[in-house]
Amino acid sequence: MLNEYVFNFKEGKTLGKALLGGKGASLSEMTQMGLRVPSGFTITTKTCNIFYKKDKKLWESLKEEILDELAQLEKEMNKKFGDSKNPLLVSVRSGAEVSMPGMMDTILNLGLNDKTVLGLAKKTNNKRFAYDSYRRFIQMFSTVVKGISAYKFEQILTDYKEVHHYQNDLDLNEEDLQVVINDFKSLYKEEIGNMFPNDPYEQLFQAITAVFESWNNSRAVIYRNIHEIPHDLGTAVNVQAMVFGNMGHTSGTGVVFTRHPSTGEPDLFGEYLMNAQGEDIVSGVRTPKSIELLLIELPDVYDELKLIARRLECHYVDMQDIEFTIEEGKLFILQTRNGKRTMHAAINIVVDFVLENKISKKDAILRIEPKQLEQLLHPNFDPTQLEEKQVLTKGLPASPGASSGKIYFNAQDILKAKEQGEKGLLVRQETSPEDIEGMVNALGIVTSRGGMTSHAAVVARGMGKCCIVGCSEIKINEQLKELRVGEVVIREGDVLSLDGVTGNIYLGEIKTVNSQSLKSFQLFMKWVDEVKQLKVRTNADTKKDAELAVQLGAEGIGLCRTEHMFFAKDRILEVRKMILSKTLEERNNALDKIEKMQIEDFIQLFDVMKERPCTIRLLDPPLHEFLPKKDNEIDILSEEMNISKEEIKKRIEDLEEFNPMLGHRGCRLAITYPEIYIMQTRAIILAALELKQRNQIVTPEIMIPLVSDVKELAFIKERLINEINQLFNKHNQTVDYAIGTMIEVPRACLLADEIAKVSQFFSFGTNDLTQMTYGFSRDDSNKFIKSYMNEQIIEKDPFQVLDQKGIGKLMAMAIELSKKENPSLKIGICGEHGGEPQTVAFCHQLGLDYVSCSPYRIPIAKLALAQEAIKREGENDND
Amino acid sequence: MLNEYVFNFKEGKTLGKALLGGKGASLSEMTQMGLRVPSGFTITTKTCNIFYKKDKKLWESLKEEILDELAQLEKEMNKKFGDSKNPLLVSVRSGAEVSMPGMMDTILNLGLNDKTVLGLAKKTNNKRFAYDSYRRFIQMFSTVVKGISAYKFEQILTDYKEVHHYQNDLDLNEEDLQVVINDFKSLYKEEIGNMFPNDPYEQLFQAITAVFESWNNSRAVIYRNIHEIPHDLGTAVNVQAMVFGNMGHTSGTGVVFTRHPSTGEPDLFGEYLMNAQGEDIVSGVRTPKSIELLLIELPDVYDELKLIARRLECHYVDMQDIEFTIEEGKLFILQTRNGKRTMHAAINIVVDFVLENKISKKDAILRIEPKQLEQLLHPNFDPTQLEEKQVLTKGLPASPGASSGKIYFNAQDILKAKEQGEKGLLVRQETSPEDIEGMVNALGIVTSRGGMTSHAAVVARGMGKCCIVGCSEIKINEQLKELRVGEVVIREGDVLSLDGVTGNIYLGEIKTVNSQSLKSFQLFMKWVDEVKQLKVRTNADTKKDAELAVQLGAEGIGLCRTEHMFFAKDRILEVRKMILSKTLEERNNALDKIEKMQIEDFIQLFDVMKERPCTIRLLDPPLHEFLPKKDNEIDILSEEMNISKEEIKKRIEDLEEFNPMLGHRGCRLAITYPEIYIMQTRAIILAALELKQRNQIVTPEIMIPLVSDVKELAFIKERLINEINQLFNKHNQTVDYAIGTMIEVPRACLLADEIAKVSQFFSFGTNDLTQMTYGFSRDDSNKFIKSYMNEQIIEKDPFQVLDQKGIGKLMAMAIELSKKENPSLKIGICGEHGGEPQTVAFCHQLGLDYVSCSPYRIPIAKLALAQEAIKREGENDND
């Protein structure tokens, strides 16, 4: 009879990743491929969920299955668990369906106690190895299962080495290790109150319990929240016979990628350490060697590893991240999984795979996570500036990107800085899961220790965050919050610049420029463009934005926020004059000046966009946003306008609002002061007329914000058309144009049929629509939205990912109502959501004509749209 | 062939009020009833609308019809228009479908010029009369048609009388009047630039134009806005042969009501002046005599008038307001209309009519305007205080009510005071249409001149505003802004108290008490209760509110806002301590103290409400609302809590929000600080348990505000039920209770089906729902909502009258969705709209179970619901 909870690696092939977890499934798979994998068994993810229902206790029938499988393992390995002569040792590892590196816990060498250690020593004829394994086990069990601070164990070890003038761990002999083991046990007793558990079965059950419990530790929860992994997947537990990389100089352990995880180059890439266990590499405590050196050290093993790597990549049709251990010259594969990679590498790999005929273009499209495309698109340092800059030091380029910022030495300080609106660089000796939140909120990460597969490197790559590791010249003093490189002292708050591509660290700030696009990326995006169905426009307010957006593939402007033009230094004064003017004449004077500037704005914008459509939104924010807040600005205005400061302050006060979000803004301004929108419309049309003179045809789309009733739109439209016709008459020339509206007020959705009658296009403003439909002020919701996510009342911040259930329902209603009245209505979206992958996929389902997003999100939106198109195609095929 | 624009009184009977206006229709009607009505014709309201489309010019075909009718009038009256021997004189009066007293313009004696005045003098053998008529005509034409200030004409007259030591107008003889006429003409020439028009036809067409134009003068627009009269009705113009009340001592003019307009008593009530024209009464320049005196002066005329009054009341089945003129002993009826009345009178009249079998109970219900019921319900002066108070003076009790306030002498000062949050009493010699806005914004009105039918009296009654007129002892000095009563000087800002029932004016402030209900009102409300279908609950936060509400007919509490309890002086400190506490212990300490007070609150409330249902809303506003704003309050708190002022200020700053309306409030507080709602729930249940001990069964309804997702409600509900069950266990006793939610966030409407699954009741919070669905901040929208109403983009302030089209659609959707999931769901409304007549009628249509409103609006809501039930009944009958 098959077990319910526990499965041997030999019988797991058909059970799949969901039940066995990624690690368990790959161990089963590899076992059945005939690779040399240490025997073992997997406790399923389902068991983890039951564990939580059973008050986090292991139950009898589960224990029985475990013991049965353990007995079989003993048979296979011809060793006995807890035996003092020939002891079976096992590793206990977590393994969820989705890889969560560094977040879950692992225990090695389980089964050792004061008796079995003697058996191990005798059997392997290596006392030092046996005691070293024992000391590692005590340390790992104490920290992982019992939560004792790892630092305290490291301290004992460090102190011991200092007293004995040892340079590194390998200098410790068996006697030394016995002393250390006793100190470790005393520490355990002191911290926990009981003796360290001697019974291997107790060790095993406690370890399994700890793995299950670690599924819900706060780091894991945060990781899942960040990566949007469901909380109810649960983790499997893998119990596997130990092989030893620390059995001497022909033993070792390592990690290897089948292609380069930063560039995608098709070469074996990885690191190893001789006479070490896996934890030594992952934790970054010792700096490992590059995998090519293994070819010199153990050429046969290297060749075998290379062959296996190729075989695994072919089997999984993806780049693999393989853990291996060499026990006295014999290669064991401990794990394989799809390797984490930079977006740069990911694109190169899928394009190579397509060119190698391994996968189809559509497969390639489906394989790239849209959100992570962003990594490719962000700026690098300006190369002209780099030459003048002094390289402070160099580390391993663990994750690409470029960032300058103030440095902070721990996660708390990064968070504190962030609260003050500052984003900084996190500098650590090495990172650990406790640092996750700090890493999320840092611009970039530097570690003085660790390699390309250390915690910091893996996590930073996953986040697409610039990261440099193993900067061994850097000496960090956490107490003083400073670092030294030779004689140079850098303190908290000083600015460094990280180049994640070269690994160079520079003193001071360096300007960035847009990254040059990869050829493979260009090719990939061509495939994407062939498949996606909606247009992708951009939100761009300036010529510069527009140029960047066109480079990144923008098919038009979906939202030009004209107020951003108003804030420019040379105009804000005129804008303020306009607002504070007492007479219509004064107001018109100021408006005339602004109009001239606006005409130039629009000429520049249209000129960049060529024939692509441009939607210009007329003034949206409440007028008080333009007024000065600081006394010296008020002074200037007072002089310029010849109005007393007191009066200006009074006016500013009069314009203040209780809830500006719901205040006198958007088209409401045009009901009370029609001349502002009229001026903007004049500028738009005059710019279009000017370009027509230059033989460039533009069709401006004039967008009225914050409409809640068709009468608002009709009132404004009538006046704008009137003005436009006067311009056409005066210039004896016309241009095509459209007048439409933002749909961002719930009431506009409810009455979209009426509004559609007088509108040529709609653009969903999902930021405001979310604020009003939820009743959440975006600027204030941070005070409670974290609690909402923690309590799982909302899954995702609705300002990041569109709430399809509520806001989406309102949008669907608006679309249905409006299309019935006006089937030719063009409909788009221009909120922040317009570049968010899940949201744009939803926009495809809604049947929108386009999405609009910030320039850097254009490729992301395109990719998400292409993926959705492919998925829907599949569905239609199945119909 | 029938005319298009102009109709003779004899042919108008079937044309109706909409086309002829109220005055024109009644003149036609009375003519056909055979009453003695001066002949004439009506230019229709439709013509007025065409007039505006034709750039405010009279056109040829219209002029032709007018001249045709004028010719016929000449025939009937056997006089000639503009004839120097036997001239026809006419009055030109406006008359819209809806009566707008004092707002539109009237011209009498039109047709007089230097020649015809001689003919009139000869024909009537009364030179004084002829010149008096001429001088009145010049004055009226100049002010009404040409807009010259009436004051300037009065000044000429006053100066002339002073020089000649005349007491009143009747002392002027024909020679005097000729001098005055010349002075009047000079004034006209000076002001206008041209001579006064001599041609009667020119006079006529200018007068008709002026009447049409007066439809859109700002006073008329304001009046229509206030009374929600559509702006496109237009006014008719009535041209009628003059009869003269100023032909000597057997001539006169007056106004009579068929029942008393303040009390409804079934007696002739009115005023007249001998040897006067109607304007003398309406303007209040001369103080008229009571109608009973006419019985002595002209007994036959009095008897005839009484008979006609009865006939008209029977004909129209309503109390009539009749204008008459006596020309040399012969009674002419110039107009009849349904008389304006106080609500007191209105109720008495309909109840009398029912008891007299003139109308049915349902007719009675339909006849009362719900909004105006409010007049009945407001407080009167505390009789115990009245005894000690000194009566300053006494006037005519023109409109009931009681109010104390600072006095102001013109509309501007009232408006200025209002801006500073002060409501005052308006004191004028007499009011004119220019004072309308001041009257709207005054607490009460006093005039030193004028009678019960003067402008001030009629308008104040229409507004339901306390008003005392004809206080002849009061001498007003507008320049000095003071009044004198004998030796007593009262200055602007001094406080007076007006008793609109007795006409007494007191020095200083007097406290008010709730008015004792009329018997007829009780009877009327009984009929209303029999007919209406929805329950009417009240919004009440205190024992006092609840007691008042029960008196006024509340059938339960629909909304108890517990935060109002938190603001009470004895608790705000504890609330502040709770908010600022640093530890859970401190917080719980403060909560414990508040809990004890809350238990007492609820015991008191339940005790008043007896078996009626009570919905208690848990804490809603953001916490910063409870924190001190003033330094001295911060000082107190700092000492009490032993926290530095700086820290308190910092905390206050931290809690501030950009858009508090969309901020951390409502159920969001309960997600982050569950202990507050748990405390409130404990208090509610403990109060209910306590009352059960006293054998009173209450079923509290616990209401969670601001829900936007079912998960919020489920999260909170689980915790509350858990707490309640613990209380039940502890006390070994249970009570029934319900847990439900406000529906006030648009998203809650969209997903009402989900929310209905875990809710026992819904209560629409239409204030917030309106704010969020429109995106209008209630506190800020005053900055633009006036423009919206002026531009007719919105018809009614959506915070006053529910927007049925938008918000109503959302409500209907929520009801449909929720009832599908939970057919037993109880649904109500508790926003400010819950007492607004149109809105509650809509609630009837939506099928709600109840509405809830402030105590004083309960009878209003009930009446509106009864009216809607009757209307719908009619519809069903027609099906």
PDB file of C-alpha atoms in Angstrom, chain A residues 515-585:
ATOM      1  CA  SER A 515      20.979  51.343 -20.923  1.00  0.00           C
ATOM      2  CA  GLN A 516      21.687  50.336 -24.443  1.00  0.00           C
ATOM      3  CA  SER A 517      19.401  47.620 -25.545  1.00  0.00           C
ATOM      4  CA  LEU A 518      20.538  44.084 -26.136  1.00  0.00           C
ATOM      5  CA  LYS A 519      20.158  42.634 -29.584  1.00  0.00           C
ATOM      6  CA  SER A 520      18.475  39.555 -28.173  1.00  0.00           C
ATOM      7  CA  PHE A 521      16.068  41.829 -26.344  1.00  0.00           C
ATOM      8  CA  GLN A 522      15.213  43.660 -29.553  1.00  0.00           C
ATOM      9  CA  LEU A 523      14.515  40.346 -31.240  1.00  0.00           C
ATOM     10  CA  PHE A 524      12.458  39.140 -28.314  1.00  0.00           C
ATOM     11  CA  MET A 525      10.370  42.319 -28.288  1.00  0.00           C
ATOM     12  CA  LYS A 526       9.767  41.925 -32.039  1.00  0.00           C
ATOM     13  CA  TRP A 527       8.227  38.519 -31.321  1.00  0.00           C
ATOM     14  CA  VAL A 528       6.182  40.098 -28.526  1.00  0.00           C
ATOM     15  CA  ASP A 529       4.894  42.848 -30.838  1.00  0.00           C
ATOM     16  CA  GLU A 530       3.809  40.220 -33.353  1.00  0.00           C
ATOM     17  CA  VAL A 531       1.650  38.468 -30.792  1.00  0.00           C
ATOM     18  CA  LYS A 532       0.117  41.146 -28.553  1.00  0.00           C
ATOM     19  CA  GLN A 533      -3.211  42.675 -29.578  1.00  0.00           C
ATOM     20  CA  LEU A 534      -3.565  45.942 -27.620  1.00  0.00           C
ATOM     21  CA  LYS A 535      -1.551  49.076 -28.299  1.00  0.00           C
ATOM     22  CA  VAL A 536       0.861  50.190 -25.614  1.00  0.00           C
ATOM     23  CA  ARG A 537       1.146  53.917 -25.151  1.00  0.00           C
ATOM     24  CA  THR A 538       3.118  55.851 -22.619  1.00  0.00           C
ATOM     25  CA  ASN A 539       2.519  58.385 -19.917  1.00  0.00           C
ATOM     26  CA  ALA A 540       4.906  61.173 -20.857  1.00  0.00           C
ATOM     27  CA  ASP A 541       4.877  64.817 -19.898  1.00  0.00           C
ATOM     28  CA  THR A 542       8.060  66.075 -21.512  1.00  0.00           C
ATOM     29  CA  LYS A 543      10.034  65.756 -24.700  1.00  0.00           C
ATOM     30  CA  LYS A 544      12.612  63.745 -22.761  1.00  0.00           C
ATOM     31  CA  ASP A 545      10.038  61.267 -21.471  1.00  0.00           C
ATOM     32  CA  ALA A 546       8.616  60.926 -24.937  1.00  0.00           C
ATOM     33  CA  GLU A 547      11.993  60.239 -26.528  1.00  0.00           C
ATOM     34  CA  LEU A 548      12.764  57.551 -23.976  1.00  0.00           C
ATOM     35  CA  ALA A 549       9.315  56.050 -24.464  1.00  0.00           C
ATOM     36  CA  VAL A 550       9.684  55.890 -28.235  1.00  0.00           C
ATOM     37  CA  GLN A 551      13.033  54.127 -27.764  1.00  0.00           C
ATOM     38  CA  LEU A 552      11.307  51.643 -25.489  1.00  0.00           C
ATOM     39  CA  GLY A 553       8.574  50.988 -28.049  1.00  0.00           C
ATOM     40  CA  ALA A 554       5.755  53.417 -27.182  1.00  0.00           C
ATOM     41  CA  GLU A 555       2.935  53.405 -29.729  1.00  0.00           C
ATOM     42  CA  GLY A 556       1.580  56.781 -28.666  1.00  0.00           C
ATOM     43  CA  ILE A 557       1.071  58.967 -25.623  1.00  0.00           C
ATOM     44  CA  GLY A 558      -1.831  57.851 -23.490  1.00  0.00           C
ATOM     45  CA  LEU A 559      -1.439  60.525 -20.852  1.00  0.00           C
ATOM     46  CA  CYS A 560       0.399  63.809 -20.968  1.00  0.00           C
ATOM     47  CA  ARG A 561      -0.148  65.479 -17.580  1.00  0.00           C
ATOM     48  CA  THR A 562       0.010  69.124 -18.450  1.00  0.00           C
ATOM     49  CA  GLU A 563       0.268  70.228 -14.826  1.00  0.00           C
ATOM     50  CA  HIS A 564       3.816  68.897 -14.736  1.00  0.00           C
ATOM     51  CA  MET A 565       4.609  71.513 -17.354  1.00  0.00           C
ATOM     52  CA  PHE A 566       3.176  74.125 -15.026  1.00  0.00           C
ATOM     53  CA  PHE A 567       5.604  73.274 -12.285  1.00  0.00           C
ATOM     54  CA  ALA A 568       8.685  74.066 -14.361  1.00  0.00           C
ATOM     55  CA  LYS A 569      10.789  76.811 -12.814  1.00  0.00           C
ATOM     56  CA  ASP A 570      10.252  79.352 -15.575  1.00  0.00           C
ATOM     57  CA  ARG A 571       6.463  79.060 -15.457  1.00  0.00           C
ATOM     58  CA  ILE A 572       5.425  78.435 -11.894  1.00  0.00           C
ATOM     59  CA  LEU A 573       5.541  82.189 -11.215  1.00  0.00           C
ATOM     60  CA  GLU A 574       3.153  82.919 -14.088  1.00  0.00           C
ATOM     61  CA  VAL A 575       0.893  80.095 -12.933  1.00  0.00           C
ATOM     62  CA  ARG A 576       0.854  81.602  -9.456  1.00  0.00           C
ATOM     63  CA  LYS A 577       0.057  85.001 -10.875  1.00  0.00           C
ATOM     64  CA  MET A 578      -2.810  83.510 -12.812  1.00  0.00           C
ATOM     65  CA  ILE A 579      -4.213  81.878  -9.699  1.00  0.00           C
ATOM     66  CA  LEU A 580      -3.885  84.942  -7.494  1.00  0.00           C
ATOM     67  CA  SER A 581      -4.992  87.531 -10.046  1.00  0.00           C
ATOM     68  CA  LYS A 582      -7.907  89.634  -8.935  1.00  0.00           C
ATOM     69  CA  THR A 583      -9.198  90.747 -12.309  1.00  0.00           C
ATOM     70  CA  LEU A 584     -10.012  88.834 -15.448  1.00  0.00           C
ATOM     71  CA  GLU A 585      -7.449  91.024 -17.192  1.00  0.00           C
TER      72      GLU A 585
END
